């Protein structure tokens, strides 16, 4: 595990002790254990942990979400939120800090071990990608030709800020390996914008770009920060929900529809954002390839789109 250090922020001493013993059994070490949000900020500065497990509701005037915000401003350290709460407002506030995952109390040891493994590896991948993109940017920004090349090898879609297809495959491959080892399922959601030709023809391609960006914003608001959102190409998007066992596909559909309706209710333009989508579950026990699951979700999306037209 290369002595990966974890800071535990929990005001229940028994829970903190259980977490500490569990992570040590999985090969991690405890950098420190503190019981207030204020102490967590100082502990991060002092111990420089690799991961922070942060209870959302803590004793004192500051909660875990506020502490996570301060930590993110100062350090590039992944944070896992620990909570017994599921109120919508708390979840929305927590999401603003881009946590790497949530652990509900009482936690299961296997779930904590898998979440730490996923967090460590994803953070390493994203940090390496960020460093490589910085190096490439410095080297290739000098001319139009090199700028074009940079766009070709980038892992992030320039228009929307989500991952592009290359970035999706880079991250998804590692998630598939983890799913095979842990036996946990994932969900693929394939989405396609409706009426794009009409929007481009009537309102111009600038409006088409705006609606694609709006679609990406809806997806960011719909899915967790730990999920992998990508622009597949043109007006198509693919999302990998890495904790498939925790998701009801029907509820995923409802969240997408709700956020689309909310966007249209306040959109500054007359044309509507409309999307068709299909979802398919990836079960590692079935020995399917990820591309086959994407194809199934794509076929379901197409069927739903055809049904709308009918």
mmCIF file of C-alpha atoms in Angstrom:
data_model
loop_
_atom_site.group_PDB
_atom_site.id
_atom_site.type_symbol
_atom_site.label_atom_id
_atom_site.label_comp_id
_atom_site.label_asym_id
_atom_site.label_seq_id
_atom_site.Cartn_x
_atom_site.Cartn_y
_atom_site.Cartn_z
ATOM 1 C CA UNK A 1 0.000 0.000 0.000
ATOM 2 C CA UNK A 2 3.155 2.187 0.108
ATOM 3 C CA UNK A 3 2.242 3.475 3.605
ATOM 4 C CA UNK A 4 -0.869 5.307 2.438
ATOM 5 C CA UNK A 5 -1.922 7.532 5.360
ATOM 6 C CA UNK A 6 -5.553 8.246 6.286
ATOM 7 C CA UNK A 7 -6.784 11.085 8.498
ATOM 8 C CA UNK A 8 -9.956 10.168 10.416
ATOM 9 C CA UNK A 9 -12.294 13.023 11.391
ATOM 10 C CA UNK A 10 -15.034 11.572 13.628
ATOM 11 C CA UNK A 11 -16.448 12.762 16.952
ATOM 12 C CA UNK A 12 -17.715 9.318 17.997
ATOM 13 C CA UNK A 13 -14.675 7.650 19.585
ATOM 14 C CA UNK A 14 -15.966 4.106 19.027
ATOM 15 C CA UNK A 15 -16.677 4.715 15.344
ATOM 16 C CA UNK A 16 -13.274 6.367 14.900
ATOM 17 C CA UNK A 17 -11.596 3.390 16.573
ATOM 18 C CA UNK A 18 -13.476 0.930 14.316
ATOM 19 C CA UNK A 19 -12.446 2.887 11.232
ATOM 20 C CA UNK A 20 -8.831 2.977 12.356
ATOM 21 C CA UNK A 21 -8.651 -0.774 12.982
ATOM 22 C CA UNK A 22 -10.423 -1.518 9.693
ATOM 23 C CA UNK A 23 -8.158 0.590 7.510
ATOM 24 C CA UNK A 24 -5.070 -0.895 9.143
ATOM 25 C CA UNK A 25 -6.353 -4.377 8.299
ATOM 26 C CA UNK A 26 -6.507 -3.223 4.663
ATOM 27 C CA UNK A 27 -2.881 -2.085 4.736
ATOM 28 C CA UNK A 28 -3.385 1.645 5.376
ATOM 29 C CA UNK A 29 -1.993 3.616 8.304
ATOM 30 C CA UNK A 30 -3.759 6.189 10.485
ATOM 31 C CA UNK A 31 -2.143 9.606 10.084
ATOM 32 C CA UNK A 32 -4.183 11.030 12.973
ATOM 33 C CA UNK A 33 -7.670 10.942 14.504
ATOM 34 C CA UNK A 34 -9.434 14.203 15.380
ATOM 35 C CA UNK A 35 -12.984 14.985 16.460
ATOM 36 C CA UNK A 36 -13.695 18.528 15.177
ATOM 37 C CA UNK A 37 -13.714 20.253 11.809
ATOM 38 C CA UNK A 38 -11.272 22.905 13.014
ATOM 39 C CA UNK A 39 -8.812 20.262 14.195
ATOM 40 C CA UNK A 40 -9.056 18.434 10.866
ATOM 41 C CA UNK A 41 -7.701 21.436 8.950
ATOM 42 C CA UNK A 42 -4.711 21.683 11.286
ATOM 43 C CA UNK A 43 -4.173 17.904 11.185
ATOM 44 C CA UNK A 44 -4.024 17.944 7.393
ATOM 45 C CA UNK A 45 -1.404 20.686 7.497
ATOM 46 C CA UNK A 46 0.628 18.768 10.081
ATOM 47 C CA UNK A 47 0.394 15.183 8.803
ATOM 48 C CA UNK A 48 -0.221 15.593 5.036
ATOM 49 C CA UNK A 49 -2.433 12.472 4.747
ATOM 50 C CA UNK A 50 -3.146 10.736 1.431
ATOM 51 C CA UNK A 51 -6.906 10.414 2.146
ATOM 52 C CA UNK A 52 -9.309 12.084 4.591
ATOM 53 C CA UNK A 53 -12.374 10.294 5.992
ATOM 54 C CA UNK A 54 -14.607 13.145 7.176
ATOM 55 C CA UNK A 55 -17.803 12.892 9.203
ATOM 56 C CA UNK A 56 -20.248 15.519 7.933
ATOM 57 C CA UNK A 57 -21.935 16.319 11.262
ATOM 58 C CA UNK A 58 -19.344 17.152 13.939
ATOM 59 C CA UNK A 59 -19.313 18.790 17.351
ATOM 60 C CA UNK A 60 -18.569 22.496 17.269
ATOM 61 C CA UNK A 61 -19.598 25.446 15.124
ATOM 62 C CA UNK A 62 -18.107 24.076 11.875
ATOM 63 C CA UNK A 63 -19.233 20.926 10.079
ATOM 64 C CA UNK A 64 -17.310 18.520 7.880
ATOM 65 C CA UNK A 65 -18.451 20.130 4.639
ATOM 66 C CA UNK A 66 -16.965 23.489 5.638
ATOM 67 C CA UNK A 67 -13.753 21.789 6.739
ATOM 68 C CA UNK A 68 -13.566 19.917 3.408
ATOM 69 C CA UNK A 69 -13.905 23.229 1.568
ATOM 70 C CA UNK A 70 -10.937 24.687 3.471
ATOM 71 C CA UNK A 71 -8.849 21.545 2.929
ATOM 72 C CA UNK A 72 -9.572 21.526 -0.822
ATOM 73 C CA UNK A 73 -8.448 25.161 -1.073
ATOM 74 C CA UNK A 74 -5.063 24.318 0.432
ATOM 75 C CA UNK A 75 -4.338 20.715 -0.572
ATOM 76 C CA UNK A 76 -4.943 18.167 -3.327
ATOM 77 C CA UNK A 77 -6.220 15.432 -0.989
ATOM 78 C CA UNK A 78 -9.231 13.202 -1.720
ATOM 79 C CA UNK A 79 -12.036 13.315 0.864
ATOM 80 C CA UNK A 80 -14.552 10.587 1.702
ATOM 81 C CA UNK A 81 -17.626 11.777 3.602
ATOM 82 C CA UNK A 82 -18.892 9.662 6.485
ATOM 83 C CA UNK A 83 -22.485 10.253 7.589
ATOM 84 C CA UNK A 84 -25.783 8.885 8.826
ATOM 85 C CA UNK A 85 -27.626 11.686 7.022
ATOM 86 C CA UNK A 86 -29.304 11.541 3.627
ATOM 87 C CA UNK A 87 -31.282 14.821 3.570
ATOM 88 C CA UNK A 88 -31.269 16.401 0.112
ATOM 89 C CA UNK A 89 -29.867 19.746 1.303
ATOM 90 C CA UNK A 90 -26.951 18.092 3.122
ATOM 91 C CA UNK A 91 -26.156 15.887 0.141
ATOM 92 C CA UNK A 92 -26.257 18.913 -2.202
ATOM 93 C CA UNK A 93 -23.863 20.856 0.057
ATOM 94 C CA UNK A 94 -21.540 17.872 0.309
ATOM 95 C CA UNK A 95 -21.518 17.441 -3.464
ATOM 96 C CA UNK A 96 -20.105 20.962 -3.934
ATOM 97 C CA UNK A 97 -16.847 19.734 -2.392
ATOM 98 C CA UNK A 98 -16.461 16.957 -5.010
ATOM 99 C CA UNK A 99 -16.045 14.079 -2.543
ATOM 100 C CA UNK A 100 -14.575 10.813 -3.803
ATOM 101 C CA UNK A 101 -17.380 8.862 -2.155
ATOM 102 C CA UNK A 102 -19.800 8.526 0.741
ATOM 103 C CA UNK A 103 -19.721 5.960 3.549
ATOM 104 C CA UNK A 104 -22.951 5.491 5.506
ATOM 105 C CA UNK A 105 -22.858 4.606 9.195
ATOM 106 C CA UNK A 106 -22.878 1.885 10.356
ATOM 107 C CA UNK A 107 -20.287 1.037 7.690
ATOM 108 C CA UNK A 108 -19.297 -2.377 6.363
ATOM 109 C CA UNK A 109 -15.598 -3.251 6.486
ATOM 110 C CA UNK A 110 -15.490 -4.544 2.913
ATOM 111 C CA UNK A 111 -17.235 -1.410 1.631
ATOM 112 C CA UNK A 112 -14.714 0.834 3.405
ATOM 113 C CA UNK A 113 -11.794 -1.196 2.038
ATOM 114 C CA UNK A 114 -13.104 -1.013 -1.529
ATOM 115 C CA UNK A 115 -13.871 2.707 -1.234
ATOM 116 C CA UNK A 116 -10.337 3.439 -0.015
ATOM 117 C CA UNK A 117 -8.878 1.380 -2.868
ATOM 118 C CA UNK A 118 -11.031 3.156 -5.459
ATOM 119 C CA UNK A 119 -10.247 6.582 -3.976
ATOM 120 C CA UNK A 120 -6.494 6.025 -3.849
ATOM 121 C CA UNK A 121 -6.250 4.695 -7.391
ATOM 122 C CA UNK A 122 -8.598 7.254 -8.930
ATOM 123 C CA UNK A 123 -6.778 10.134 -7.258
ATOM 124 C CA UNK A 124 -3.448 8.784 -8.493
ATOM 125 C CA UNK A 125 -4.818 8.486 -12.030
ATOM 126 C CA UNK A 126 -6.326 11.977 -12.003
ATOM 127 C CA UNK A 127 -3.166 13.513 -10.525
ATOM 128 C CA UNK A 128 -1.027 11.831 -13.167
ATOM 129 C CA UNK A 129 -3.404 12.965 -15.900
ATOM 130 C CA UNK A 130 -3.345 16.506 -14.551
ATOM 131 C CA UNK A 131 0.453 16.546 -14.437
ATOM 132 C CA UNK A 132 0.712 15.124 -17.945
ATOM 133 C CA UNK A 133 -1.773 17.674 -19.277
ATOM 134 C CA UNK A 134 0.219 20.480 -17.644
ATOM 135 C CA UNK A 135 3.461 19.233 -19.187
ATOM 136 C CA UNK A 136 1.818 18.872 -22.587
ATOM 137 C CA UNK A 137 0.278 22.319 -22.326
ATOM 138 C CA UNK A 138 3.634 23.932 -21.611
ATOM 139 C CA UNK A 139 5.315 22.060 -24.450
ATOM 140 C CA UNK A 140 2.688 22.330 -27.155
ATOM 141 C CA UNK A 141 0.953 25.677 -26.694
ATOM 142 C CA UNK A 142 3.342 27.616 -28.976
ATOM 143 C CA UNK A 143 1.636 27.091 -32.318
ATOM 144 C CA UNK A 144 -1.721 26.328 -33.937
ATOM 145 C CA UNK A 145 -0.492 22.922 -35.003
ATOM 146 C CA UNK A 146 0.552 21.961 -31.472
ATOM 147 C CA UNK A 147 -2.687 23.330 -30.011
ATOM 148 C CA UNK A 148 -4.624 21.086 -32.386
ATOM 149 C CA UNK A 149 -2.515 18.123 -31.333
ATOM 150 C CA UNK A 150 -3.134 18.947 -27.663
ATOM 151 C CA UNK A 151 -6.888 18.807 -28.234
ATOM 152 C CA UNK A 152 -6.515 15.415 -29.909
ATOM 153 C CA UNK A 153 -4.658 13.847 -26.983
ATOM 154 C CA UNK A 154 -6.601 15.589 -24.210
ATOM 155 C CA UNK A 155 -8.801 13.502 -21.959
ATOM 156 C CA UNK A 156 -11.300 16.313 -21.312
ATOM 157 C CA UNK A 157 -13.900 17.625 -23.746
ATOM 158 C CA UNK A 158 -13.137 21.277 -24.445
ATOM 159 C CA UNK A 159 -16.766 22.368 -24.954
ATOM 160 C CA UNK A 160 -18.328 20.841 -21.841
ATOM 161 C CA UNK A 161 -15.495 20.263 -19.371
ATOM 162 C CA UNK A 162 -16.472 16.600 -18.843
ATOM 163 C CA UNK A 163 -14.287 13.696 -19.967
ATOM 164 C CA UNK A 164 -14.098 12.889 -23.671
ATOM 165 C CA UNK A 165 -14.262 9.323 -25.004
ATOM 166 C CA UNK A 166 -10.518 8.818 -24.517
ATOM 167 C CA UNK A 167 -10.744 10.046 -20.930
ATOM 168 C CA UNK A 168 -13.738 7.801 -20.260
ATOM 169 C CA UNK A 169 -11.925 4.676 -21.427
ATOM 170 C CA UNK A 170 -8.792 5.620 -19.461
ATOM 171 C CA UNK A 171 -10.705 5.833 -16.165
ATOM 172 C CA UNK A 172 -13.305 3.142 -16.905
ATOM 173 C CA UNK A 173 -10.689 0.443 -17.504
ATOM 174 C CA UNK A 174 -9.456 0.809 -13.926
ATOM 175 C CA UNK A 175 -13.011 0.782 -12.537
ATOM 176 C CA UNK A 176 -13.760 -2.440 -14.439
ATOM 177 C CA UNK A 177 -10.675 -4.092 -12.904
ATOM 178 C CA UNK A 178 -11.824 -3.034 -9.427
ATOM 179 C CA UNK A 179 -15.380 -4.267 -10.106
ATOM 180 C CA UNK A 180 -14.071 -7.669 -11.198
ATOM 181 C CA UNK A 181 -12.029 -8.036 -8.020
ATOM 182 C CA UNK A 182 -14.777 -6.847 -5.678
ATOM 183 C CA UNK A 183 -17.728 -8.397 -7.519
ATOM 184 C CA UNK A 184 -19.661 -5.107 -7.357
ATOM 185 C CA UNK A 185 -21.841 -4.057 -10.243
ATOM 186 C CA UNK A 186 -21.798 -0.743 -12.130
ATOM 187 C CA UNK A 187 -24.340 1.038 -14.329
ATOM 188 C CA UNK A 188 -23.856 2.536 -17.785
ATOM 189 C CA UNK A 189 -26.142 5.357 -18.910
ATOM 190 C CA UNK A 190 -26.106 6.337 -22.603
ATOM 191 C CA UNK A 191 -27.757 9.692 -23.412
ATOM 192 C CA UNK A 192 -28.512 11.538 -26.646
ATOM 193 C CA UNK A 193 -29.942 15.033 -27.114
ATOM 194 C CA UNK A 194 -33.237 15.337 -28.960
ATOM 195 C CA UNK A 195 -34.000 17.819 -31.759
ATOM 196 C CA UNK A 196 -30.393 18.967 -32.212
ATOM 197 C CA UNK A 197 -30.786 19.441 -35.971
ATOM 198 C CA UNK A 198 -33.817 21.665 -35.425
ATOM 199 C CA UNK A 199 -31.985 23.785 -32.812
ATOM 200 C CA UNK A 200 -28.963 24.214 -35.085
ATOM 201 C CA UNK A 201 -31.103 25.021 -38.145
ATOM 202 C CA UNK A 202 -33.441 27.485 -36.420
ATOM 203 C CA UNK A 203 -31.232 29.084 -33.743
ATOM 204 C CA UNK A 204 -27.724 28.528 -35.101
ATOM 205 C CA UNK A 205 -24.794 26.345 -34.116
ATOM 206 C CA UNK A 206 -23.953 28.631 -31.195
ATOM 207 C CA UNK A 207 -27.286 27.645 -29.657
ATOM 208 C CA UNK A 208 -26.407 24.003 -30.375
ATOM 209 C CA UNK A 209 -23.174 24.387 -28.414
ATOM 210 C CA UNK A 210 -25.073 26.068 -25.576
ATOM 211 C CA UNK A 211 -27.568 23.223 -25.293
ATOM 212 C CA UNK A 212 -24.761 20.630 -25.280
ATOM 213 C CA UNK A 213 -23.077 22.538 -22.441
ATOM 214 C CA UNK A 214 -26.433 22.706 -20.649
ATOM 215 C CA UNK A 215 -26.827 18.933 -21.014
ATOM 216 C CA UNK A 216 -23.394 18.416 -19.452
ATOM 217 C CA UNK A 217 -24.424 20.694 -16.576
ATOM 218 C CA UNK A 218 -27.576 18.647 -15.996
ATOM 219 C CA UNK A 219 -25.508 15.445 -15.868
ATOM 220 C CA UNK A 220 -23.046 16.976 -13.394
ATOM 221 C CA UNK A 221 -25.988 17.926 -11.168
ATOM 222 C CA UNK A 222 -27.543 14.456 -11.531
ATOM 223 C CA UNK A 223 -24.640 12.115 -10.873
ATOM 224 C CA UNK A 224 -22.117 11.833 -8.043
ATOM 225 C CA UNK A 225 -18.650 13.311 -8.306
ATOM 226 C CA UNK A 226 -17.268 9.762 -8.179
ATOM 227 C CA UNK A 227 -19.170 8.798 -11.364
ATOM 228 C CA UNK A 228 -17.448 9.191 -14.735
ATOM 229 C CA UNK A 229 -19.311 11.580 -17.055
ATOM 230 C CA UNK A 230 -18.143 11.807 -20.661
ATOM 231 C CA UNK A 231 -19.135 13.422 -23.915
ATOM 232 C CA UNK A 232 -19.127 10.434 -26.244
ATOM 233 C CA UNK A 233 -19.199 12.566 -29.387
ATOM 234 C CA UNK A 234 -21.478 15.139 -30.992
ATOM 235 C CA UNK A 235 -24.607 15.270 -28.859
ATOM 236 C CA UNK A 236 -24.105 11.920 -27.091
ATOM 237 C CA UNK A 237 -22.990 11.344 -23.509
ATOM 238 C CA UNK A 238 -22.007 8.223 -21.557
ATOM 239 C CA UNK A 239 -21.937 7.998 -17.750
ATOM 240 C CA UNK A 240 -20.410 5.196 -15.683
ATOM 241 C CA UNK A 241 -21.986 4.889 -12.209
ATOM 242 C CA UNK A 242 -19.311 3.028 -10.287
ATOM 243 C CA UNK A 243 -21.444 2.065 -7.260
ATOM 244 C CA UNK A 244 -24.135 0.260 -9.233
ATOM 245 C CA UNK A 245 -25.350 -1.813 -6.291
ATOM 246 C CA UNK A 246 -26.351 1.379 -4.485
ATOM 247 C CA UNK A 247 -28.397 2.681 -7.415
ATOM 248 C CA UNK A 248 -31.959 1.950 -8.507
ATOM 249 C CA UNK A 249 -32.049 2.498 -12.288
ATOM 250 C CA UNK A 250 -35.590 3.815 -12.009
ATOM 251 C CA UNK A 251 -34.435 6.487 -9.546
ATOM 252 C CA UNK A 252 -31.578 7.428 -11.888
ATOM 253 C CA UNK A 253 -34.153 7.995 -14.638
ATOM 254 C CA UNK A 254 -36.232 10.150 -12.292
ATOM 255 C CA UNK A 255 -33.237 12.295 -11.288
ATOM 256 C CA UNK A 256 -32.296 12.959 -14.920
ATOM 257 C CA UNK A 257 -35.874 13.918 -15.845
ATOM 258 C CA UNK A 258 -36.217 16.149 -12.758
ATOM 259 C CA UNK A 259 -33.011 18.066 -13.472
ATOM 260 C CA UNK A 260 -33.935 18.513 -17.150
ATOM 261 C CA UNK A 261 -37.296 19.971 -16.093
ATOM 262 C CA UNK A 262 -35.592 22.294 -13.605
ATOM 263 C CA UNK A 263 -33.184 23.537 -16.274
ATOM 264 C CA UNK A 264 -35.985 24.176 -18.773
ATOM 265 C CA UNK A 265 -37.962 26.027 -16.105
ATOM 266 C CA UNK A 266 -35.224 28.649 -15.760
ATOM 267 C CA UNK A 267 -33.468 28.493 -19.149
ATOM 268 C CA UNK A 268 -32.758 31.871 -20.814
ATOM 269 C CA UNK A 269 -33.899 30.637 -24.242
ATOM 270 C CA UNK A 270 -37.145 29.517 -25.875
ATOM 271 C CA UNK A 271 -36.046 26.103 -27.142
ATOM 272 C CA UNK A 272 -36.108 23.180 -24.701
ATOM 273 C CA UNK A 273 -33.415 20.798 -23.559
ATOM 274 C CA UNK A 274 -34.624 17.270 -24.276
ATOM 275 C CA UNK A 275 -32.689 14.025 -23.928
ATOM 276 C CA UNK A 276 -33.306 10.341 -24.530
ATOM 277 C CA UNK A 277 -31.350 7.782 -22.566
ATOM 278 C CA UNK A 278 -30.938 4.115 -21.834
ATOM 279 C CA UNK A 279 -29.351 2.369 -18.854
ATOM 280 C CA UNK A 280 -27.748 -1.059 -18.516
ATOM 281 C CA UNK A 281 -26.131 -2.774 -15.548
ATOM 282 C CA UNK A 282 -22.570 -4.125 -15.684
ATOM 283 C CA UNK A 283 -22.315 -7.348 -13.672
ATOM 284 C CA UNK A 284 -18.710 -8.652 -13.523
ATOM 285 C CA UNK A 285 -20.041 -12.172 -12.880
ATOM 286 C CA UNK A 286 -21.556 -12.182 -16.406
ATOM 287 C CA UNK A 287 -18.093 -11.704 -18.008
ATOM 288 C CA UNK A 288 -19.385 -9.082 -20.465
ATOM 289 C CA UNK A 289 -17.103 -6.506 -22.002
ATOM 290 C CA UNK A 290 -17.751 -2.888 -21.094
ATOM 291 C CA UNK A 291 -18.298 -2.019 -24.775
ATOM 292 C CA UNK A 292 -21.104 -4.581 -24.893
ATOM 293 C CA UNK A 293 -22.840 -2.906 -21.936
ATOM 294 C CA UNK A 294 -22.466 0.483 -23.628
ATOM 295 C CA UNK A 295 -24.005 -0.984 -26.782
ATOM 296 C CA UNK A 296 -26.953 -2.324 -24.757
ATOM 297 C CA UNK A 297 -27.531 1.069 -23.143
ATOM 298 C CA UNK A 298 -27.238 2.718 -26.588
ATOM 299 C CA UNK A 299 -29.850 0.349 -28.033
ATOM 300 C CA UNK A 300 -32.180 1.091 -25.129
ATOM 301 C CA UNK A 301 -31.661 4.813 -25.665
ATOM 302 C CA UNK A 302 -32.508 4.454 -29.345
ATOM 303 C CA UNK A 303 -35.667 2.538 -28.492
ATOM 304 C CA UNK A 304 -36.736 5.279 -26.080
ATOM 305 C CA UNK A 305 -36.018 7.978 -28.674
ATOM 306 C CA UNK A 306 -38.012 6.074 -31.303
ATOM 307 C CA UNK A 307 -40.894 5.781 -28.858
ATOM 308 C CA UNK A 308 -40.883 9.559 -28.366
ATOM 309 C CA UNK A 309 -41.105 10.140 -32.108
ATOM 310 C CA UNK A 310 -43.951 7.682 -32.398
#
